PDB file of C-alpha atoms in Angstrom:
ATOM      1  CA  MET A  18      -0.053  -0.058   0.029  1.00  0.00           C
ATOM      2  CA  ILE A  19       1.093   3.589  -0.722  1.00  0.00           C
ATOM      3  CA  ASP A  20       0.664   5.757   2.322  1.00  0.00           C
ATOM      4  CA  VAL A  21      -0.598   9.264   1.655  1.00  0.00           C
ATOM      5  CA  LEU A  22      -0.694  12.384   3.787  1.00  0.00           C
ATOM      6  CA  VAL A  23      -3.489  14.782   2.824  1.00  0.00           C
ATOM      7  CA  VAL A  24      -2.758  18.400   3.608  1.00  0.00           C
ATOM      8  CA  ASP A  25      -5.334  21.188   3.288  1.00  0.00           C
ATOM      9  CA  ASP A  26      -6.237  23.985   5.598  1.00  0.00           C
ATOM     10  CA  ASP A  27      -9.902  23.553   4.725  1.00  0.00           C
ATOM     11  CA  PHE A  28     -11.175  20.582   6.983  1.00  0.00           C
ATOM     12  CA  ARG A  29     -13.973  19.880   4.431  1.00  0.00           C
ATOM     13  CA  VAL A  30     -11.758  19.818   1.455  1.00  0.00           C
ATOM     14  CA  ALA A  31      -9.287  17.550   3.299  1.00  0.00           C
ATOM     15  CA  GLU A  32     -12.109  15.111   4.085  1.00  0.00           C
ATOM     16  CA  ILE A  33     -13.199  15.013   0.474  1.00  0.00           C
ATOM     17  CA  ASN A  34      -9.679  14.577  -0.847  1.00  0.00           C
ATOM     18  CA  ALA A  35      -8.941  11.787   1.711  1.00  0.00           C
ATOM     19  CA  LYS A  36     -12.072   9.958   0.570  1.00  0.00           C
ATOM     20  CA  TYR A  37     -10.909  10.349  -3.057  1.00  0.00           C
ATOM     21  CA  VAL A  38      -7.587   8.884  -2.248  1.00  0.00           C
ATOM     22  CA  GLY A  39      -9.187   5.960  -0.318  1.00  0.00           C
ATOM     23  CA  LYS A  40     -11.164   5.010  -3.461  1.00  0.00           C
ATOM     24  CA  VAL A  41      -8.033   4.400  -5.506  1.00  0.00           C
ATOM     25  CA  PRO A  42      -6.656   0.729  -5.198  1.00  0.00           C
ATOM     26  CA  GLY A  43      -3.312   0.579  -3.607  1.00  0.00           C
ATOM     27  CA  PHE A  44      -3.536   3.895  -1.773  1.00  0.00           C
ATOM     28  CA  ARG A  45      -4.531   4.653   1.785  1.00  0.00           C
ATOM     29  CA  VAL A  46      -4.571   7.825   3.836  1.00  0.00           C
ATOM     30  CA  THR A  47      -2.508   7.430   7.020  1.00  0.00           C
ATOM     31  CA  ALA A  48      -2.676  11.040   8.205  1.00  0.00           C
ATOM     32  CA  ARG A  49      -4.275  14.407   7.507  1.00  0.00           C
ATOM     33  CA  ALA A  50      -2.870  17.830   8.358  1.00  0.00           C
ATOM     34  CA  HIS A  51      -4.222  21.428   8.140  1.00  0.00           C
ATOM     35  CA  SER A  52      -1.053  23.320   8.616  1.00  0.00           C
ATOM     36  CA  ALA A  53       2.559  23.113   7.529  1.00  0.00           C
ATOM     37  CA  ALA A  54       3.721  22.312  11.024  1.00  0.00           C
ATOM     38  CA  GLN A  55       1.205  19.424  11.327  1.00  0.00           C
ATOM     39  CA  ALA A  56       2.331  18.131   7.843  1.00  0.00           C
ATOM     40  CA  LEU A  57       6.048  18.308   8.719  1.00  0.00           C
ATOM     41  CA  ALA A  58       5.423  16.416  11.933  1.00  0.00           C
ATOM     42  CA  ALA A  59       3.632  13.618  10.092  1.00  0.00           C
ATOM     43  CA  VAL A  60       6.459  13.421   7.568  1.00  0.00           C
ATOM     44  CA  GLU A  61       8.980  13.179  10.341  1.00  0.00           C
ATOM     45  CA  ARG A  62       7.166  10.230  11.859  1.00  0.00           C
ATOM     46  CA  GLY A  63       8.270   8.313   8.693  1.00  0.00           C
ATOM     47  CA  THR A  64       4.890   6.885   7.757  1.00  0.00           C
ATOM     48  CA  VAL A  65       4.298   8.771   4.555  1.00  0.00           C
ATOM     49  CA  ASP A  66       5.138   7.889   0.895  1.00  0.00           C
ATOM     50  CA  LEU A  67       3.297  10.664  -0.852  1.00  0.00           C
ATOM     51  CA  VAL A  68       2.074  14.124   0.274  1.00  0.00           C
ATOM     52  CA  LEU A  69      -0.997  15.560  -1.397  1.00  0.00           C
ATOM     53  CA  LEU A  70      -0.182  19.205  -0.456  1.00  0.00           C
ATOM     54  CA  ASP A  71      -2.238  22.249  -0.691  1.00  0.00           C
ATOM     55  CA  HIS A  72      -0.106  25.372  -1.425  1.00  0.00           C
ATOM     56  CA  TYR A  73      -2.119  27.807   0.738  1.00  0.00           C
ATOM     57  CA  LEU A  74      -1.658  26.906   4.348  1.00  0.00           C
ATOM     58  CA  PRO A  75      -2.194  29.206   7.298  1.00  0.00           C
ATOM     59  CA  ASP A  76       1.477  29.129   8.703  1.00  0.00           C
ATOM     60  CA  GLN A  77       3.498  28.625   5.640  1.00  0.00           C
ATOM     61  CA  THR A  78       3.050  27.956   1.890  1.00  0.00           C
ATOM     62  CA  GLY A  79       3.173  24.418   0.606  1.00  0.00           C
ATOM     63  CA  LEU A  80       6.221  25.204  -1.460  1.00  0.00           C
ATOM     64  CA  ASP A  81       8.001  26.627   1.656  1.00  0.00           C
ATOM     65  CA  LEU A  82       7.194  23.374   3.357  1.00  0.00           C
ATOM     66  CA  VAL A  83       8.709  21.338   0.594  1.00  0.00           C
ATOM     67  CA  HIS A  84      11.842  23.461   0.904  1.00  0.00           C
ATOM     68  CA  ARG A  85      12.019  22.616   4.644  1.00  0.00           C
ATOM     69  CA  MET A  86      11.488  18.984   3.944  1.00  0.00           C
ATOM     70  CA  ARG A  87      14.312  18.825   1.488  1.00  0.00           C
ATOM     71  CA  ASP A  88      16.612  20.831   3.704  1.00  0.00           C
ATOM     72  CA  GLN A  89      15.978  18.328   6.521  1.00  0.00           C
ATOM     73  CA  GLY A  90      16.667  15.386   4.154  1.00  0.00           C
ATOM     74  CA  HIS A  91      13.128  14.144   3.604  1.00  0.00           C
ATOM     75  CA  GLY A  92      12.759  12.825   0.148  1.00  0.00           C
ATOM     76  CA  THR A  93       8.993  12.200   0.500  1.00  0.00           C
ATOM     77  CA  ASP A  94       7.153  12.505  -2.782  1.00  0.00           C
ATOM     78  CA  VAL A  95       4.889  15.513  -3.265  1.00  0.00           C
ATOM     79  CA  MET A  96       1.863  16.440  -5.431  1.00  0.00           C
ATOM     80  CA  ILE A  97       0.828  20.081  -5.166  1.00  0.00           C
ATOM     81  CA  THR A  98      -2.760  21.294  -5.210  1.00  0.00           C
ATOM     82  CA  ALA A  99      -3.356  24.932  -5.825  1.00  0.00           C
ATOM     83  CA  ALA A 100      -4.783  27.456  -8.184  1.00  0.00           C
ATOM     84  CA  SER A 101      -3.547  27.761 -11.768  1.00  0.00           C
ATOM     85  CA  ASP A 102      -0.739  30.213 -11.101  1.00  0.00           C
ATOM     86  CA  VAL A 103       2.261  30.195 -13.473  1.00  0.00           C
ATOM     87  CA  THR A 104       4.864  31.185 -10.830  1.00  0.00           C
ATOM     88  CA  THR A 105       3.669  28.560  -8.321  1.00  0.00           C
ATOM     89  CA  VAL A 106       3.682  25.959 -11.071  1.00  0.00           C
ATOM     90  CA  GLN A 107       7.215  26.824 -12.039  1.00  0.00           C
ATOM     91  CA  GLN A 108       8.400  26.722  -8.394  1.00  0.00           C
ATOM     92  CA  ALA A 109       6.673  23.360  -7.879  1.00  0.00           C
ATOM     93  CA  MET A 110       8.471  21.954 -10.829  1.00  0.00           C
ATOM     94  CA  ARG A 111      11.918  23.194  -9.599  1.00  0.00           C
ATOM     95  CA  LEU A 112      11.252  21.590  -6.175  1.00  0.00           C
ATOM     96  CA  GLY A 113      10.564  18.274  -7.895  1.00  0.00           C
ATOM     97  CA  ALA A 114       6.850  18.012  -7.346  1.00  0.00           C
ATOM     98  CA  LEU A 115       5.619  14.981  -9.287  1.00  0.00           C
ATOM     99  CA  HIS A 116       2.227  16.501 -10.283  1.00  0.00           C
ATOM    100  CA  TYR A 117       0.371  19.749  -9.936  1.00  0.00           C
ATOM    101  CA  LEU A 118      -3.400  19.591  -9.558  1.00  0.00           C
ATOM    102  CA  VAL A 119      -5.354  22.723 -10.251  1.00  0.00           C
ATOM    103  CA  LYS A 120      -8.163  23.224  -7.650  1.00  0.00           C
ATOM    104  CA  PRO A 121     -10.893  22.340  -7.757  1.00  0.00           C
ATOM    105  CA  PHE A 122     -10.225  19.007  -9.301  1.00  0.00           C
ATOM    106  CA  THR A 123     -12.360  15.914  -9.833  1.00  0.00           C
ATOM    107  CA  PHE A 124     -11.834  12.409  -8.556  1.00  0.00           C
ATOM    108  CA  ALA A 125     -11.038  11.278 -12.137  1.00  0.00           C
ATOM    109  CA  ALA A 126      -8.207  13.885 -12.329  1.00  0.00           C
ATOM    110  CA  LEU A 127      -6.741  12.802  -8.983  1.00  0.00           C
ATOM    111  CA  ARG A 128      -7.023   9.175  -9.797  1.00  0.00           C
ATOM    112  CA  ALA A 129      -5.174   9.624 -13.038  1.00  0.00           C
ATOM    113  CA  ARG A 130      -2.178  11.225 -11.168  1.00  0.00           C
ATOM    114  CA  LEU A 131      -2.276   8.598  -8.431  1.00  0.00           C
ATOM    115  CA  ASP A 132      -2.328   5.795 -10.979  1.00  0.00           C
ATOM    116  CA  SER A 133       0.664   7.301 -12.812  1.00  0.00           C
ATOM    117  CA  TYR A 134       2.463   7.651  -9.537  1.00  0.00           C
ATOM    118  CA  ALA A 135       1.901   3.974  -8.687  1.00  0.00           C
ATOM    119  CA  ALA A 136       3.152   3.069 -12.196  1.00  0.00           C
ATOM    120  CA  LEU A 137       6.314   5.162 -11.635  1.00  0.00           C
ATOM    121  CA  ARG A 138       7.028   3.288  -8.307  1.00  0.00           C
ATOM    122  CA  ARG A 139       6.548   0.064 -10.114  1.00  0.00           C
ATOM    123  CA  THR A 140       8.833   1.004 -12.921  1.00  0.00           C
ATOM    124  CA  VAL A 141      11.582   2.246 -10.660  1.00  0.00           C
ATOM    125  CA  ASP A 142      11.386  -0.971  -8.589  1.00  0.00           C
ATOM    126  CA  ARG A 143      11.563  -3.125 -11.805  1.00  0.00           C
ATOM    127  CA  VAL A 144      14.392  -1.176 -13.392  1.00  0.00           C
ATOM    128  CA  GLY A 145      16.338  -0.780 -10.214  1.00  0.00           C
ATOM    129  CA  GLY A 146      15.871  -4.524  -9.374  1.00  0.00           C
ATOM    130  CA  ARG A 147      17.369  -5.497 -12.728  1.00  0.00           C
ATOM    131  CA  GLY A 148      20.295  -3.070 -12.282  1.00  0.00           C
ATOM    132  CA  LEU A 149      19.482  -1.590 -15.751  1.00  0.00           C
ATOM    133  CA  THR A 150      21.031   1.667 -16.956  1.00  0.00           C
ATOM    134  CA  GLY A 151      20.885   3.729 -20.054  1.00  0.00           C
ATOM    135  CA  GLN A 152      18.620   6.032 -21.956  1.00  0.00           C
ATOM    136  CA  GLU A 153      15.876   3.408 -22.502  1.00  0.00           C
ATOM    137  CA  GLN A 154      15.484   2.752 -18.879  1.00  0.00           C
ATOM    138  CA  VAL A 155      15.545   6.490 -17.984  1.00  0.00           C
ATOM    139  CA  ASP A 156      12.906   7.197 -20.621  1.00  0.00           C
ATOM    140  CA  ARG A 157      10.792   4.374 -19.115  1.00  0.00           C
ATOM    141  CA  ILE A 158      10.953   5.930 -15.646  1.00  0.00           C
ATOM    142  CA  PHE A 159      10.116   9.498 -16.829  1.00  0.00           C
ATOM    143  CA  GLY A 160       7.349   8.102 -19.106  1.00  0.00           C
ATOM    144  CA  ALA A 161       5.581   6.437 -16.260  1.00  0.00           C
ATOM    145  CA  LEU A 162       4.492   9.835 -14.935  1.00  0.00           C
ATOM    146  CA  ARG A 163       2.727  10.858 -18.134  1.00  0.00           C
ATOM    147  CA  THR A 164      -0.979  10.978 -17.809  1.00  0.00           C
ATOM    148  CA  SER A 165      -3.853  11.412 -20.268  1.00  0.00           C
ATOM    149  CA  PRO A 166      -6.214  14.305 -19.632  1.00  0.00           C
ATOM    150  CA  ALA A 167      -8.881  13.231 -17.242  1.00  0.00           C
ATOM    151  CA  PRO A 168     -12.356  13.156 -18.653  1.00  0.00           C
ATOM    152  CA  SER A 169     -14.862  15.681 -17.173  1.00  0.00           C
ATOM    153  CA  THR A 170     -17.373  14.369 -14.765  1.00  0.00           C
ATOM    154  CA  PRO A 171     -20.560  13.347 -16.659  1.00  0.00           C
ATOM    155  CA  GLY A 172     -23.567  15.483 -15.880  1.00  0.00           C
ATOM    156  CA  LEU A 173     -21.682  18.415 -14.342  1.00  0.00           C
ATOM    157  CA  PRO A 174     -22.102  21.679 -16.193  1.00  0.00           C
ATOM    158  CA  SER A 175     -19.157  23.980 -17.100  1.00  0.00           C
ATOM    159  CA  GLY A 176     -17.926  25.779 -13.899  1.00  0.00           C
ATOM    160  CA  HIS A 177     -19.103  23.083 -11.439  1.00  0.00           C
ATOM    161  CA  SER A 178     -16.617  20.949  -9.577  1.00  0.00           C
ATOM    162  CA  GLU A 179     -17.081  17.397  -8.189  1.00  0.00           C
ATOM    163  CA  PRO A 180     -15.662  18.246  -4.758  1.00  0.00           C
ATOM    164  CA  THR A 181     -18.134  21.147  -4.218  1.00  0.00           C
ATOM    165  CA  THR A 182     -21.036  18.889  -5.477  1.00  0.00           C
ATOM    166  CA  ASP A 183     -19.966  16.159  -2.963  1.00  0.00           C
ATOM    167  CA  LEU A 184     -19.703  18.790  -0.181  1.00  0.00           C
ATOM    168  CA  ILE A 185     -23.261  20.067  -0.753  1.00  0.00           C
ATOM    169  CA  CYS A 186     -24.721  16.546  -1.143  1.00  0.00           C
ATOM    170  CA  GLY A 187     -23.035  15.536   2.070  1.00  0.00           C
ATOM    171  CA  VAL A 188     -24.496  18.481   4.000  1.00  0.00           C
ATOM    172  CA  LEU A 189     -28.085  17.765   2.720  1.00  0.00           C
ATOM    173  CA  HIS A 190     -27.772  14.025   3.282  1.00  0.00           C
ATOM    174  CA  ARG A 191     -26.618  14.540   6.972  1.00  0.00           C
ATOM    175  CA  ALA A 192     -29.334  17.230   7.568  1.00  0.00           C
ATOM    176  CA  GLY A 193     -32.193  14.804   7.432  1.00  0.00           C
ATOM    177  CA  GLN A 194     -34.513  17.809   6.547  1.00  0.00           C
ATOM    178  CA  PRO A 195     -34.897  20.346   3.759  1.00  0.00           C
ATOM    179  CA  LEU A 196     -32.543  23.233   3.843  1.00  0.00           C
ATOM    180  CA  SER A 197     -32.568  26.600   2.101  1.00  0.00           C
ATOM    181  CA  ALA A 198     -29.667  27.931  -0.109  1.00  0.00           C
ATOM    182  CA  HIS A 199     -28.800  30.296   2.750  1.00  0.00           C
ATOM    183  CA  GLU A 200     -28.564  27.366   5.269  1.00  0.00           C
ATOM    184  CA  VAL A 201     -26.573  25.257   2.797  1.00  0.00           C
ATOM    185  CA  ALA A 202     -24.217  28.221   2.184  1.00  0.00           C
ATOM    186  CA  ALA A 203     -23.694  28.694   5.952  1.00  0.00           C
ATOM    187  CA  ARG A 204     -22.889  24.949   6.549  1.00  0.00           C
ATOM    188  CA  THR A 205     -20.518  24.621   3.575  1.00  0.00           C
ATOM    189  CA  GLY A 206     -18.692  28.014   3.718  1.00  0.00           C
ATOM    190  CA  LEU A 207     -19.803  28.653   0.180  1.00  0.00           C
ATOM    191  CA  SER A 208     -21.444  31.918  -1.129  1.00  0.00           C
ATOM    192  CA  ARG A 209     -25.210  31.838  -1.285  1.00  0.00           C
ATOM    193  CA  SER A 210     -25.092  32.320  -5.122  1.00  0.00           C
ATOM    194  CA  THR A 211     -22.662  29.335  -5.527  1.00  0.00           C
ATOM    195  CA  ALA A 212     -24.873  27.188  -3.329  1.00  0.00           C
ATOM    196  CA  GLN A 213     -28.037  28.258  -5.229  1.00  0.00           C
ATOM    197  CA  ARG A 214     -26.327  27.390  -8.557  1.00  0.00           C
ATOM    198  CA  TYR A 215     -25.326  23.886  -7.476  1.00  0.00           C
ATOM    199  CA  LEU A 216     -28.675  23.206  -5.728  1.00  0.00           C
ATOM    200  CA  ARG A 217     -30.582  24.189  -8.844  1.00  0.00           C
ATOM    201  CA  HIS A 218     -28.501  21.783 -10.984  1.00  0.00           C
ATOM    202  CA  LEU A 219     -28.807  18.905  -8.449  1.00  0.00           C
ATOM    203  CA  GLU A 220     -32.515  19.447  -8.277  1.00  0.00           C
ATOM    204  CA  GLN A 221     -32.864  19.417 -12.062  1.00  0.00           C
ATOM    205  CA  ALA A 222     -30.698  16.151 -12.152  1.00  0.00           C
ATOM    206  CA  GLY A 223     -33.148  14.523  -9.740  1.00  0.00           C
ATOM    207  CA  ARG A 224     -30.774  14.237  -6.830  1.00  0.00           C
ATOM    208  CA  LEU A 225     -32.577  16.742  -4.682  1.00  0.00           C
ATOM    209  CA  ARG A 226     -36.281  17.383  -4.095  1.00  0.00           C
ATOM    210  CA  LEU A 227     -37.475  21.050  -4.216  1.00  0.00           C
ATOM    211  CA  SER A 228     -40.281  22.294  -1.847  1.00  0.00           C
ATOM    212  CA  LEU A 229     -41.558  25.666  -1.121  1.00  0.00           C
ATOM    213  CA  LYS A 230     -42.001  27.197   2.306  1.00  0.00           C
ATOM    214  CA  TYR A 231     -44.542  30.103   2.385  1.00  0.00           C
ATOM    215  CA  GLY A 232     -44.166  32.927   4.956  1.00  0.00           C
ATOM    216  CA  ASP A 233     -46.384  35.758   5.908  1.00  0.00           C
ATOM    217  CA  THR A 234     -45.004  38.053   3.246  1.00  0.00           C
ATOM    218  CA  GLY A 235     -42.725  38.013   0.272  1.00  0.00           C
ATOM    219  CA  ARG A 236     -41.828  35.142  -2.094  1.00  0.00           C
ATOM    220  CA  PRO A 237     -41.840  31.538  -0.879  1.00  0.00           C
ATOM    221  CA  GLU A 238     -38.454  30.171   0.287  1.00  0.00           C
ATOM    222  CA  HIS A 239     -36.966  27.355  -1.930  1.00  0.00           C
ATOM    223  CA  ARG A 240     -35.874  24.379   0.248  1.00  0.00           C
ATOM    224  CA  TYR A 241     -34.009  21.339  -0.856  1.00  0.00           C
ATOM    225  CA  ALA A 242     -33.964  17.813   0.509  1.00  0.00           C
ATOM    226  CA  TRP A 243     -31.765  14.777  -0.280  1.00  0.00           C
ATOM    227  CA  VAL A 244     -33.310  12.233  -2.419  1.00  0.00           C
ATOM    228  CA  ALA A 245     -31.999   8.650  -1.519  1.00  0.00           C
ATOM    229  CA  PRO A 246     -30.676   6.839  -4.623  1.00  0.00           C
TER     230      PRO A 246
END
């Protein structure tokens, strides 16, 4: 098994990413961290093969953390998750990050990178075990990291992400009662407009049930309830 440390300052995102990792055969999450200090402590315990590392952390950036890890002799493999920023991408490459996932990413995108990482480890073990050297073997190792573009999640409109969809569905599933867009936004940390956009799509897709709550004045409030599959 490949042991993974999931690092994200957002507890909900860390939970979603950990569940994603756990779905990929051959991988397991052995620790979660929400700051650079927690992440470094987990690496120092020596139980981590791969760090799924968010760049924006409260006490230090993810890339600064990688610097510290390398300075202290930790060769743990790293995949960076962050916004699409050219400077950050370049720095991640120079620090030896194996992959860079632009947030928000889907399960399919993460699985493609994890599968290529597992292939890399198998290739290195196979080539190293045979004592092979030369350009062909080097090309084989570097080629193991190549991934095809991950297909978009079926049914999700442009601008919608699978992690956010999962987050909203989880809130409604646990609520056990209909919630308004305002309540969903408060429980997820999303803006009301973003919550409303996702709720409308999920209701149209048949995953939520819409009901109206009438008050004394004004328009009725839209409320959404989880529909069990």
